[in-house]
Amino acid sequence: MNEKTQQEVREFFGSRAAGWEDRFPGDQPRYDAATAVLGLRPGDVVLDAGCGTGRALAPLRERVGIAGAVLGVDLTPQMLREADAKGRARHGTLVLADVARLPLREGACDAVFGAGLVSHLPGPETGLRELARVTRPAGRLALFHPLGRAALAARHGRELSEDDVRTRARLVPLLDATGWRLVSYVDEDTRFLAVAVRKPERPVT
């Protein structure tokens, strides 16, 4: 992510951080359910990439238990402050960082959760490759949104586009090139959820 793009992302989400969840009050149960696909076990380390206000942190903590570790990483300071104000820092460690350059060692995580993430990764190859770097082989990645592509496009008054990075046709080769293998794909009105497994070989840099 270049400096200009980082600034654009921070400005977009920073100006919307206060009251962000008030705009989408019914989403929490969908976050809770989506975390189940990661197959987390007590003691696992899980990364919430682009955690925003931290809606996934509590269900992730519940799944890894007190022996596990939950990391919430976001580029926008205002979002992390909202997460802290809502008491979500008690469920995980909040880190201000770029998903494309994580302060984690290789294979540090057992799984990664990314809500609304992939559409906000300029040159998404870089971000997905970095997530593969910090995930152990056979670890899982869940790319989630509480609305499917068609419902989200309708919310924003846009036409559904096949250029969307979340289409299956685009996502499969993108994941494959960055160290992942898609294992399930759901795109319905009430959720978008693509699950991938970290391939054993290192992604090509």
mmCIF file with all atom_site columns, C-alpha atoms in Angstrom:
data_model
loop_
_atom_site.group_PDB
_atom_site.id
_atom_site.type_symbol
_atom_site.label_atom_id
_atom_site.label_alt_id
_atom_site.label_comp_id
_atom_site.label_asym_id
_atom_site.label_entity_id
_atom_site.label_seq_id
_atom_site.pdbx_PDB_ins_code
_atom_site.Cartn_x
_atom_site.Cartn_y
_atom_site.Cartn_z
_atom_site.occupancy
_atom_site.B_iso_or_equiv
_atom_site.pdbx_formal_charge
_atom_site.auth_seq_id
_atom_site.auth_comp_id
_atom_site.auth_asym_id
_atom_site.auth_atom_id
_atom_site.pdbx_PDB_model_num
ATOM 1   C CA . MET A 1 1   ? 0.000   0.000   0.000   1.00 0.00 ? 1   MET A CA 1
ATOM 2   C CA . ASN A 1 2   ? 1.584   3.311   -0.969  1.00 0.00 ? 2   ASN A CA 1
ATOM 3   C CA . GLU A 1 3   ? 1.540   6.448   1.185   1.00 0.00 ? 3   GLU A CA 1
ATOM 4   C CA . LYS A 1 4   ? -1.210  8.163   -0.805  1.00 0.00 ? 4   LYS A CA 1
ATOM 5   C CA . THR A 1 5   ? -3.461  5.132   -0.694  1.00 0.00 ? 5   THR A CA 1
ATOM 6   C CA . GLN A 1 6   ? -2.917  4.715   3.039   1.00 0.00 ? 6   GLN A CA 1
ATOM 7   C CA . GLN A 1 7   ? -3.995  8.316   3.543   1.00 0.00 ? 7   GLN A CA 1
ATOM 8   C CA . GLU A 1 8   ? -7.121  7.807   1.439   1.00 0.00 ? 8   GLU A CA 1
ATOM 9   C CA . VAL A 1 9   ? -8.107  4.732   3.440   1.00 0.00 ? 9   VAL A CA 1
ATOM 10  C CA . ARG A 1 10  ? -7.516  6.490   6.739   1.00 0.00 ? 10  ARG A CA 1
ATOM 11  C CA . GLU A 1 11  ? -9.576  9.496   5.656   1.00 0.00 ? 11  GLU A CA 1
ATOM 12  C CA . PHE A 1 12  ? -12.468 7.369   4.394   1.00 0.00 ? 12  PHE A CA 1
ATOM 13  C CA . PHE A 1 13  ? -12.774 5.177   7.487   1.00 0.00 ? 13  PHE A CA 1
ATOM 14  C CA . GLY A 1 14  ? -11.547 7.754   9.974   1.00 0.00 ? 14  GLY A CA 1
ATOM 15  C CA . SER A 1 15  ? -14.370 10.144  9.162   1.00 0.00 ? 15  SER A CA 1
ATOM 16  C CA . ARG A 1 16  ? -16.909 7.335   9.569   1.00 0.00 ? 16  ARG A CA 1
ATOM 17  C CA . ALA A 1 17  ? -15.529 5.573   12.645  1.00 0.00 ? 17  ALA A CA 1
ATOM 18  C CA . ALA A 1 18  ? -17.780 7.268   15.200  1.00 0.00 ? 18  ALA A CA 1
ATOM 19  C CA . GLY A 1 19  ? -21.209 5.710   14.860  1.00 0.00 ? 19  GLY A CA 1
ATOM 20  C CA . TRP A 1 20  ? -20.011 3.164   12.285  1.00 0.00 ? 20  TRP A CA 1
ATOM 21  C CA . GLU A 1 21  ? -21.841 0.271   13.923  1.00 0.00 ? 21  GLU A CA 1
ATOM 22  C CA . ASP A 1 22  ? -25.006 2.327   14.409  1.00 0.00 ? 22  ASP A CA 1
ATOM 23  C CA . ARG A 1 23  ? -25.394 2.259   10.639  1.00 0.00 ? 23  ARG A CA 1
ATOM 24  C CA . PHE A 1 24  ? -25.436 -1.561  10.600  1.00 0.00 ? 24  PHE A CA 1
ATOM 25  C CA . PRO A 1 25  ? -27.063 -2.634  13.884  1.00 0.00 ? 25  PRO A CA 1
ATOM 26  C CA . GLY A 1 26  ? -28.076 -6.129  12.776  1.00 0.00 ? 26  GLY A CA 1
ATOM 27  C CA . ASP A 1 27  ? -24.679 -7.351  11.620  1.00 0.00 ? 27  ASP A CA 1
ATOM 28  C CA . GLN A 1 28  ? -23.232 -8.759  14.854  1.00 0.00 ? 28  GLN A CA 1
ATOM 29  C CA . PRO A 1 29  ? -24.871 -12.227 14.707  1.00 0.00 ? 29  PRO A CA 1
ATOM 30  C CA . ARG A 1 30  ? -23.462 -12.659 11.202  1.00 0.00 ? 30  ARG A CA 1
ATOM 31  C CA . TYR A 1 31  ? -19.970 -11.854 12.441  1.00 0.00 ? 31  TYR A CA 1
ATOM 32  C CA . ASP A 1 32  ? -20.401 -14.342 15.284  1.00 0.00 ? 32  ASP A CA 1
ATOM 33  C CA . ALA A 1 33  ? -21.481 -17.093 12.885  1.00 0.00 ? 33  ALA A CA 1
ATOM 34  C CA . ALA A 1 34  ? -18.780 -16.369 10.295  1.00 0.00 ? 34  ALA A CA 1
ATOM 35  C CA . THR A 1 35  ? -15.953 -16.952 12.756  1.00 0.00 ? 35  THR A CA 1
ATOM 36  C CA . ALA A 1 36  ? -17.024 -20.607 13.041  1.00 0.00 ? 36  ALA A CA 1
ATOM 37  C CA . VAL A 1 37  ? -15.640 -21.461 9.591   1.00 0.00 ? 37  VAL A CA 1
ATOM 38  C CA . LEU A 1 38  ? -12.060 -20.924 10.737  1.00 0.00 ? 38  LEU A CA 1
ATOM 39  C CA . GLY A 1 39  ? -12.078 -24.155 12.738  1.00 0.00 ? 39  GLY A CA 1
ATOM 40  C CA . LEU A 1 40  ? -10.329 -22.489 15.652  1.00 0.00 ? 40  LEU A CA 1
ATOM 41  C CA . ARG A 1 41  ? -9.273  -24.475 18.710  1.00 0.00 ? 41  ARG A CA 1
ATOM 42  C CA . PRO A 1 42  ? -8.362  -23.417 22.233  1.00 0.00 ? 42  PRO A CA 1
ATOM 43  C CA . GLY A 1 43  ? -4.821  -22.037 22.237  1.00 0.00 ? 43  GLY A CA 1
ATOM 44  C CA . ASP A 1 44  ? -4.817  -20.927 18.585  1.00 0.00 ? 44  ASP A CA 1
ATOM 45  C CA . VAL A 1 45  ? -3.513  -17.577 17.370  1.00 0.00 ? 45  VAL A CA 1
ATOM 46  C CA . VAL A 1 46  ? -5.969  -15.699 15.144  1.00 0.00 ? 46  VAL A CA 1
ATOM 47  C CA . LEU A 1 47  ? -5.583  -12.424 13.283  1.00 0.00 ? 47  LEU A CA 1
ATOM 48  C CA . ASP A 1 48  ? -8.513  -10.107 12.548  1.00 0.00 ? 48  ASP A CA 1
ATOM 49  C CA . ALA A 1 49  ? -7.105  -8.236  9.547   1.00 0.00 ? 49  ALA A CA 1
ATOM 50  C CA . GLY A 1 50  ? -8.719  -4.845  9.045   1.00 0.00 ? 50  GLY A CA 1
ATOM 51  C CA . CYS A 1 51  ? -10.592 -5.285  12.303  1.00 0.00 ? 51  CYS A CA 1
ATOM 52  C CA . GLY A 1 52  ? -12.299 -1.886  12.271  1.00 0.00 ? 52  GLY A CA 1
ATOM 53  C CA . THR A 1 53  ? -14.319 -1.416  15.459  1.00 0.00 ? 53  THR A CA 1
ATOM 54  C CA . GLY A 1 54  ? -13.568 -4.987  16.503  1.00 0.00 ? 54  GLY A CA 1
ATOM 55  C CA . ARG A 1 55  ? -16.906 -6.731  16.017  1.00 0.00 ? 55  ARG A CA 1
ATOM 56  C CA . ALA A 1 56  ? -15.195 -10.085 15.441  1.00 0.00 ? 56  ALA A CA 1
ATOM 57  C CA . LEU A 1 57  ? -12.856 -9.948  18.427  1.00 0.00 ? 57  LEU A CA 1
ATOM 58  C CA . ALA A 1 58  ? -15.255 -11.309 21.066  1.00 0.00 ? 58  ALA A CA 1
ATOM 59  C CA . PRO A 1 59  ? -16.389 -14.361 19.054  1.00 0.00 ? 59  PRO A CA 1
ATOM 60  C CA . LEU A 1 60  ? -12.790 -15.051 18.046  1.00 0.00 ? 60  LEU A CA 1
ATOM 61  C CA . ARG A 1 61  ? -11.694 -14.908 21.674  1.00 0.00 ? 61  ARG A CA 1
ATOM 62  C CA . GLU A 1 62  ? -14.501 -17.253 22.649  1.00 0.00 ? 62  GLU A CA 1
ATOM 63  C CA . ARG A 1 63  ? -13.224 -19.795 20.136  1.00 0.00 ? 63  ARG A CA 1
ATOM 64  C CA . VAL A 1 64  ? -9.508  -19.668 21.055  1.00 0.00 ? 64  VAL A CA 1
ATOM 65  C CA . GLY A 1 65  ? -10.076 -19.343 24.806  1.00 0.00 ? 65  GLY A CA 1
ATOM 66  C CA . ILE A 1 66  ? -7.830  -17.730 27.384  1.00 0.00 ? 66  ILE A CA 1
ATOM 67  C CA . ALA A 1 67  ? -4.852  -19.780 26.210  1.00 0.00 ? 67  ALA A CA 1
ATOM 68  C CA . GLY A 1 68  ? -5.131  -18.431 22.681  1.00 0.00 ? 68  GLY A CA 1
ATOM 69  C CA . ALA A 1 69  ? -4.229  -15.059 21.188  1.00 0.00 ? 69  ALA A CA 1
ATOM 70  C CA . VAL A 1 70  ? -6.414  -12.632 19.229  1.00 0.00 ? 70  VAL A CA 1
ATOM 71  C CA . LEU A 1 71  ? -4.830  -9.783  17.256  1.00 0.00 ? 71  LEU A CA 1
ATOM 72  C CA . GLY A 1 72  ? -6.881  -6.985  15.748  1.00 0.00 ? 72  GLY A CA 1
ATOM 73  C CA . VAL A 1 73  ? -4.975  -5.017  13.106  1.00 0.00 ? 73  VAL A CA 1
ATOM 74  C CA . ASP A 1 74  ? -6.264  -1.890  11.386  1.00 0.00 ? 74  ASP A CA 1
ATOM 75  C CA . LEU A 1 75  ? -4.779  1.007   9.443   1.00 0.00 ? 75  LEU A CA 1
ATOM 76  C CA . THR A 1 76  ? -7.161  3.635   10.847  1.00 0.00 ? 76  THR A CA 1
ATOM 77  C CA . PRO A 1 77  ? -6.491  5.009   14.343  1.00 0.00 ? 77  PRO A CA 1
ATOM 78  C CA . GLN A 1 78  ? -10.079 6.212   14.777  1.00 0.00 ? 78  GLN A CA 1
ATOM 79  C CA . MET A 1 79  ? -11.435 2.728   14.194  1.00 0.00 ? 79  MET A CA 1
ATOM 80  C CA . LEU A 1 80  ? -9.099  1.272   16.804  1.00 0.00 ? 80  LEU A CA 1
ATOM 81  C CA . ARG A 1 81  ? -10.124 3.978   19.263  1.00 0.00 ? 81  ARG A CA 1
ATOM 82  C CA . GLU A 1 82  ? -13.764 3.037   18.705  1.00 0.00 ? 82  GLU A CA 1
ATOM 83  C CA . ALA A 1 83  ? -12.901 -0.614  19.312  1.00 0.00 ? 83  ALA A CA 1
ATOM 84  C CA . ASP A 1 84  ? -11.159 0.324   22.543  1.00 0.00 ? 84  ASP A CA 1
ATOM 85  C CA . ALA A 1 85  ? -14.045 2.558   23.656  1.00 0.00 ? 85  ALA A CA 1
ATOM 86  C CA . LYS A 1 86  ? -16.433 -0.361  23.155  1.00 0.00 ? 86  LYS A CA 1
ATOM 87  C CA . GLY A 1 87  ? -14.308 -2.510  25.473  1.00 0.00 ? 87  GLY A CA 1
ATOM 88  C CA . ARG A 1 88  ? -13.084 -4.832  22.772  1.00 0.00 ? 88  ARG A CA 1
ATOM 89  C CA . ALA A 1 89  ? -9.430  -4.528  23.735  1.00 0.00 ? 89  ALA A CA 1
ATOM 90  C CA . ARG A 1 90  ? -10.210 -6.992  26.528  1.00 0.00 ? 90  ARG A CA 1
ATOM 91  C CA . HIS A 1 91  ? -10.816 -9.653  23.858  1.00 0.00 ? 91  HIS A CA 1
ATOM 92  C CA . GLY A 1 92  ? -7.624  -9.089  21.875  1.00 0.00 ? 92  GLY A CA 1
ATOM 93  C CA . THR A 1 93  ? -4.588  -6.936  21.227  1.00 0.00 ? 93  THR A CA 1
ATOM 94  C CA . LEU A 1 94  ? -5.283  -3.921  18.995  1.00 0.00 ? 94  LEU A CA 1
ATOM 95  C CA . VAL A 1 95  ? -2.453  -3.025  16.608  1.00 0.00 ? 95  VAL A CA 1
ATOM 96  C CA . LEU A 1 96  ? -2.158  -0.038  14.270  1.00 0.00 ? 96  LEU A CA 1
ATOM 97  C CA . ALA A 1 97  ? -0.573  -1.503  11.138  1.00 0.00 ? 97  ALA A CA 1
ATOM 98  C CA . ASP A 1 98  ? -0.903  -2.014  7.399   1.00 0.00 ? 98  ASP A CA 1
ATOM 99  C CA . VAL A 1 99  ? -2.172  -5.465  6.415   1.00 0.00 ? 99  VAL A CA 1
ATOM 100 C CA . ALA A 1 100 ? 0.345   -5.419  3.576   1.00 0.00 ? 100 ALA A CA 1
ATOM 101 C CA . ARG A 1 101 ? 3.228   -5.065  6.063   1.00 0.00 ? 101 ARG A CA 1
ATOM 102 C CA . LEU A 1 102 ? 2.442   -6.892  9.289   1.00 0.00 ? 102 LEU A CA 1
ATOM 103 C CA . PRO A 1 103 ? 4.706   -6.859  12.360  1.00 0.00 ? 103 PRO A CA 1
ATOM 104 C CA . LEU A 1 104 ? 4.489   -10.649 12.661  1.00 0.00 ? 104 LEU A CA 1
ATOM 105 C CA . ARG A 1 105 ? 6.872   -13.499 11.974  1.00 0.00 ? 105 ARG A CA 1
ATOM 106 C CA . GLU A 1 106 ? 6.244   -16.103 9.281   1.00 0.00 ? 106 GLU A CA 1
ATOM 107 C CA . GLY A 1 107 ? 3.621   -18.669 10.239  1.00 0.00 ? 107 GLY A CA 1
ATOM 108 C CA . ALA A 1 108 ? 2.685   -16.831 13.444  1.00 0.00 ? 108 ALA A CA 1
ATOM 109 C CA . CYS A 1 109 ? -1.072  -17.272 12.971  1.00 0.00 ? 109 CYS A CA 1
ATOM 110 C CA . ASP A 1 110 ? -3.308  -20.316 12.814  1.00 0.00 ? 110 ASP A CA 1
ATOM 111 C CA . ALA A 1 111 ? -6.061  -18.410 10.991  1.00 0.00 ? 111 ALA A CA 1
ATOM 112 C CA . VAL A 1 112 ? -7.030  -15.017 9.596   1.00 0.00 ? 112 VAL A CA 1
ATOM 113 C CA . PHE A 1 113 ? -10.440 -13.328 9.576   1.00 0.00 ? 113 PHE A CA 1
ATOM 114 C CA . GLY A 1 114 ? -10.991 -10.415 7.193   1.00 0.00 ? 114 GLY A CA 1
ATOM 115 C CA . ALA A 1 115 ? -14.346 -8.616  7.191   1.00 0.00 ? 115 ALA A CA 1
ATOM 116 C CA . GLY A 1 116 ? -14.838 -6.220  4.301   1.00 0.00 ? 116 GLY A CA 1
ATOM 117 C CA . LEU A 1 117 ? -11.114 -6.441  3.698   1.00 0.00 ? 117 LEU A CA 1
ATOM 118 C CA . VAL A 1 118 ? -10.286 -7.632  0.222   1.00 0.00 ? 118 VAL A CA 1
ATOM 119 C CA . SER A 1 119 ? -12.184 -4.845  -1.588  1.00 0.00 ? 119 SER A CA 1
ATOM 120 C CA . HIS A 1 120 ? -10.137 -2.243  0.282   1.00 0.00 ? 120 HIS A CA 1
ATOM 121 C CA . LEU A 1 121 ? -6.736  -3.717  -0.566  1.00 0.00 ? 121 LEU A CA 1
ATOM 122 C CA . PRO A 1 122 ? -5.232  -1.730  -3.460  1.00 0.00 ? 122 PRO A CA 1
ATOM 123 C CA . GLY A 1 123 ? -3.326  -4.311  -5.443  1.00 0.00 ? 123 GLY A CA 1
ATOM 124 C CA . PRO A 1 124 ? -4.892  -7.052  -3.296  1.00 0.00 ? 124 PRO A CA 1
ATOM 125 C CA . GLU A 1 125 ? -2.131  -9.481  -4.257  1.00 0.00 ? 125 GLU A CA 1
ATOM 126 C CA . THR A 1 126 ? 0.251   -7.762  -1.832  1.00 0.00 ? 126 THR A CA 1
ATOM 127 C CA . GLY A 1 127 ? -2.120  -7.953  1.122   1.00 0.00 ? 127 GLY A CA 1
ATOM 128 C CA . LEU A 1 128 ? -3.160  -11.542 0.515   1.00 0.00 ? 128 LEU A CA 1
ATOM 129 C CA . ARG A 1 129 ? 0.447   -12.618 0.043   1.00 0.00 ? 129 ARG A CA 1
ATOM 130 C CA . GLU A 1 130 ? 1.371   -10.982 3.349   1.00 0.00 ? 130 GLU A CA 1
ATOM 131 C CA . LEU A 1 131 ? -1.509  -12.753 5.099   1.00 0.00 ? 131 LEU A CA 1
ATOM 132 C CA . ALA A 1 132 ? -0.218  -16.030 3.670   1.00 0.00 ? 132 ALA A CA 1
ATOM 133 C CA . ARG A 1 133 ? 3.258   -15.236 4.983   1.00 0.00 ? 133 ARG A CA 1
ATOM 134 C CA . VAL A 1 134 ? 2.047   -14.872 8.567   1.00 0.00 ? 134 VAL A CA 1
ATOM 135 C CA . THR A 1 135 ? -0.226  -17.942 8.435   1.00 0.00 ? 135 THR A CA 1
ATOM 136 C CA . ARG A 1 136 ? 0.989   -21.484 9.023   1.00 0.00 ? 136 ARG A CA 1
ATOM 137 C CA . PRO A 1 137 ? 0.515   -24.086 6.245   1.00 0.00 ? 137 PRO A CA 1
ATOM 138 C CA . ALA A 1 138 ? -3.070  -25.426 6.267   1.00 0.00 ? 138 ALA A CA 1
ATOM 139 C CA . GLY A 1 139 ? -4.215  -22.394 8.292   1.00 0.00 ? 139 GLY A CA 1
ATOM 140 C CA . ARG A 1 140 ? -7.490  -20.830 7.193   1.00 0.00 ? 140 ARG A CA 1
ATOM 141 C CA . LEU A 1 141 ? -8.478  -17.445 5.795   1.00 0.00 ? 141 LEU A CA 1
ATOM 142 C CA . ALA A 1 142 ? -12.098 -16.236 5.935   1.00 0.00 ? 142 ALA A CA 1
ATOM 143 C CA . LEU A 1 143 ? -13.037 -13.269 3.730   1.00 0.00 ? 143 LEU A CA 1
ATOM 144 C CA . PHE A 1 144 ? -16.392 -12.062 5.014   1.00 0.00 ? 144 PHE A CA 1
ATOM 145 C CA . HIS A 1 145 ? -19.005 -9.390  4.541   1.00 0.00 ? 145 HIS A CA 1
ATOM 146 C CA . PRO A 1 146 ? -22.413 -9.313  6.260   1.00 0.00 ? 146 PRO A CA 1
ATOM 147 C CA . LEU A 1 147 ? -24.014 -8.614  2.872   1.00 0.00 ? 147 LEU A CA 1
ATOM 148 C CA . GLY A 1 148 ? -23.548 -10.462 -0.390  1.00 0.00 ? 148 GLY A CA 1
ATOM 149 C CA . ARG A 1 149 ? -22.292 -8.712  -3.493  1.00 0.00 ? 149 ARG A CA 1
ATOM 150 C CA . ALA A 1 150 ? -25.725 -8.010  -4.993  1.00 0.00 ? 150 ALA A CA 1
ATOM 151 C CA . ALA A 1 151 ? -27.200 -6.727  -1.727  1.00 0.00 ? 151 ALA A CA 1
ATOM 152 C CA . LEU A 1 152 ? -24.174 -4.512  -1.099  1.00 0.00 ? 152 LEU A CA 1
ATOM 153 C CA . ALA A 1 153 ? -24.320 -3.069  -4.616  1.00 0.00 ? 153 ALA A CA 1
ATOM 154 C CA . ALA A 1 154 ? -28.014 -2.323  -4.131  1.00 0.00 ? 154 ALA A CA 1
ATOM 155 C CA . ARG A 1 155 ? -27.318 -0.600  -0.808  1.00 0.00 ? 155 ARG A CA 1
ATOM 156 C CA . HIS A 1 156 ? -24.885 1.750   -2.560  1.00 0.00 ? 156 HIS A CA 1
ATOM 157 C CA . GLY A 1 157 ? -27.065 2.232   -5.646  1.00 0.00 ? 157 GLY A CA 1
ATOM 158 C CA . ARG A 1 158 ? -24.589 0.501   -7.953  1.00 0.00 ? 158 ARG A CA 1
ATOM 159 C CA . GLU A 1 159 ? -24.858 -2.184  -10.583 1.00 0.00 ? 159 GLU A CA 1
ATOM 160 C CA . LEU A 1 160 ? -23.367 -5.570  -9.762  1.00 0.00 ? 160 LEU A CA 1
ATOM 161 C CA . SER A 1 161 ? -19.965 -5.697  -11.469 1.00 0.00 ? 161 SER A CA 1
ATOM 162 C CA . GLU A 1 162 ? -18.004 -8.683  -12.713 1.00 0.00 ? 162 GLU A CA 1
ATOM 163 C CA . ASP A 1 163 ? -14.874 -6.588  -12.133 1.00 0.00 ? 163 ASP A CA 1
ATOM 164 C CA . ASP A 1 164 ? -15.436 -6.993  -8.389  1.00 0.00 ? 164 ASP A CA 1
ATOM 165 C CA . VAL A 1 165 ? -12.426 -8.778  -6.888  1.00 0.00 ? 165 VAL A CA 1
ATOM 166 C CA . ARG A 1 166 ? -14.851 -10.933 -4.871  1.00 0.00 ? 166 ARG A CA 1
ATOM 167 C CA . THR A 1 167 ? -16.343 -12.694 -7.899  1.00 0.00 ? 167 THR A CA 1
ATOM 168 C CA . ARG A 1 168 ? -15.420 -16.347 -7.853  1.00 0.00 ? 168 ARG A CA 1
ATOM 169 C CA . ALA A 1 169 ? -13.793 -16.034 -11.275 1.00 0.00 ? 169 ALA A CA 1
ATOM 170 C CA . ARG A 1 170 ? -11.403 -13.358 -10.023 1.00 0.00 ? 170 ARG A CA 1
ATOM 171 C CA . LEU A 1 171 ? -10.909 -14.586 -6.481  1.00 0.00 ? 171 LEU A CA 1
ATOM 172 C CA . VAL A 1 172 ? -9.831  -18.161 -7.272  1.00 0.00 ? 172 VAL A CA 1
ATOM 173 C CA . PRO A 1 173 ? -6.729  -17.243 -9.336  1.00 0.00 ? 173 PRO A CA 1
ATOM 174 C CA . LEU A 1 174 ? -5.926  -14.334 -7.013  1.00 0.00 ? 174 LEU A CA 1
ATOM 175 C CA . LEU A 1 175 ? -5.872  -16.599 -3.973  1.00 0.00 ? 175 LEU A CA 1
ATOM 176 C CA . ASP A 1 176 ? -3.968  -19.299 -5.835  1.00 0.00 ? 176 ASP A CA 1
ATOM 177 C CA . ALA A 1 177 ? -1.249  -16.827 -6.832  1.00 0.00 ? 177 ALA A CA 1
ATOM 178 C CA . THR A 1 178 ? -0.816  -15.537 -3.289  1.00 0.00 ? 178 THR A CA 1
ATOM 179 C CA . GLY A 1 179 ? -0.484  -18.791 -1.367  1.00 0.00 ? 179 GLY A CA 1
ATOM 180 C CA . TRP A 1 180 ? -4.108  -19.823 -0.801  1.00 0.00 ? 180 TRP A CA 1
ATOM 181 C CA . ARG A 1 181 ? -6.559  -22.437 -2.082  1.00 0.00 ? 181 ARG A CA 1
ATOM 182 C CA . LEU A 1 182 ? -10.273 -21.600 -2.064  1.00 0.00 ? 182 LEU A CA 1
ATOM 183 C CA . VAL A 1 183 ? -12.299 -24.311 -0.314  1.00 0.00 ? 183 VAL A CA 1
ATOM 184 C CA . SER A 1 184 ? -15.750 -22.731 -0.026  1.00 0.00 ? 184 SER A CA 1
ATOM 185 C CA . TYR A 1 185 ? -17.582 -19.752 -1.481  1.00 0.00 ? 185 TYR A CA 1
ATOM 186 C CA . VAL A 1 186 ? -20.952 -18.312 -0.493  1.00 0.00 ? 186 VAL A CA 1
ATOM 187 C CA . ASP A 1 187 ? -22.434 -15.154 -1.987  1.00 0.00 ? 187 ASP A CA 1
ATOM 188 C CA . GLU A 1 188 ? -26.027 -14.632 -0.863  1.00 0.00 ? 188 GLU A CA 1
ATOM 189 C CA . ASP A 1 189 ? -28.023 -11.626 0.310   1.00 0.00 ? 189 ASP A CA 1
ATOM 190 C CA . THR A 1 190 ? -27.203 -12.078 3.990   1.00 0.00 ? 190 THR A CA 1
ATOM 191 C CA . ARG A 1 191 ? -23.483 -12.824 3.671   1.00 0.00 ? 191 ARG A CA 1
ATOM 192 C CA . PHE A 1 192 ? -20.406 -13.097 1.525   1.00 0.00 ? 192 PHE A CA 1
ATOM 193 C CA . LEU A 1 193 ? -18.008 -15.709 2.854   1.00 0.00 ? 193 LEU A CA 1
ATOM 194 C CA . ALA A 1 194 ? -15.023 -17.137 1.010   1.00 0.00 ? 194 ALA A CA 1
ATOM 195 C CA . VAL A 1 195 ? -12.818 -19.580 2.891   1.00 0.00 ? 195 VAL A CA 1
ATOM 196 C CA . ALA A 1 196 ? -9.306  -20.488 1.779   1.00 0.00 ? 196 ALA A CA 1
ATOM 197 C CA . VAL A 1 197 ? -6.559  -22.738 3.116   1.00 0.00 ? 197 VAL A CA 1
ATOM 198 C CA . ARG A 1 198 ? -2.912  -21.741 3.218   1.00 0.00 ? 198 ARG A CA 1
ATOM 199 C CA . LYS A 1 199 ? -1.012  -23.873 0.707   1.00 0.00 ? 199 LYS A CA 1
ATOM 200 C CA . PRO A 1 200 ? 2.114   -25.695 1.931   1.00 0.00 ? 200 PRO A CA 1
ATOM 201 C CA . GLU A 1 201 ? 4.495   -23.880 -0.366  1.00 0.00 ? 201 GLU A CA 1
ATOM 202 C CA . ARG A 1 202 ? 5.468   -20.258 0.127   1.00 0.00 ? 202 ARG A CA 1
ATOM 203 C CA . PRO A 1 203 ? 3.711   -17.745 -2.165  1.00 0.00 ? 203 PRO A CA 1
ATOM 204 C CA . VAL A 1 204 ? 5.771   -16.349 -5.007  1.00 0.00 ? 204 VAL A CA 1
ATOM 205 C CA . THR A 1 205 ? 7.109   -12.864 -4.243  1.00 0.00 ? 205 THR A CA 1
#
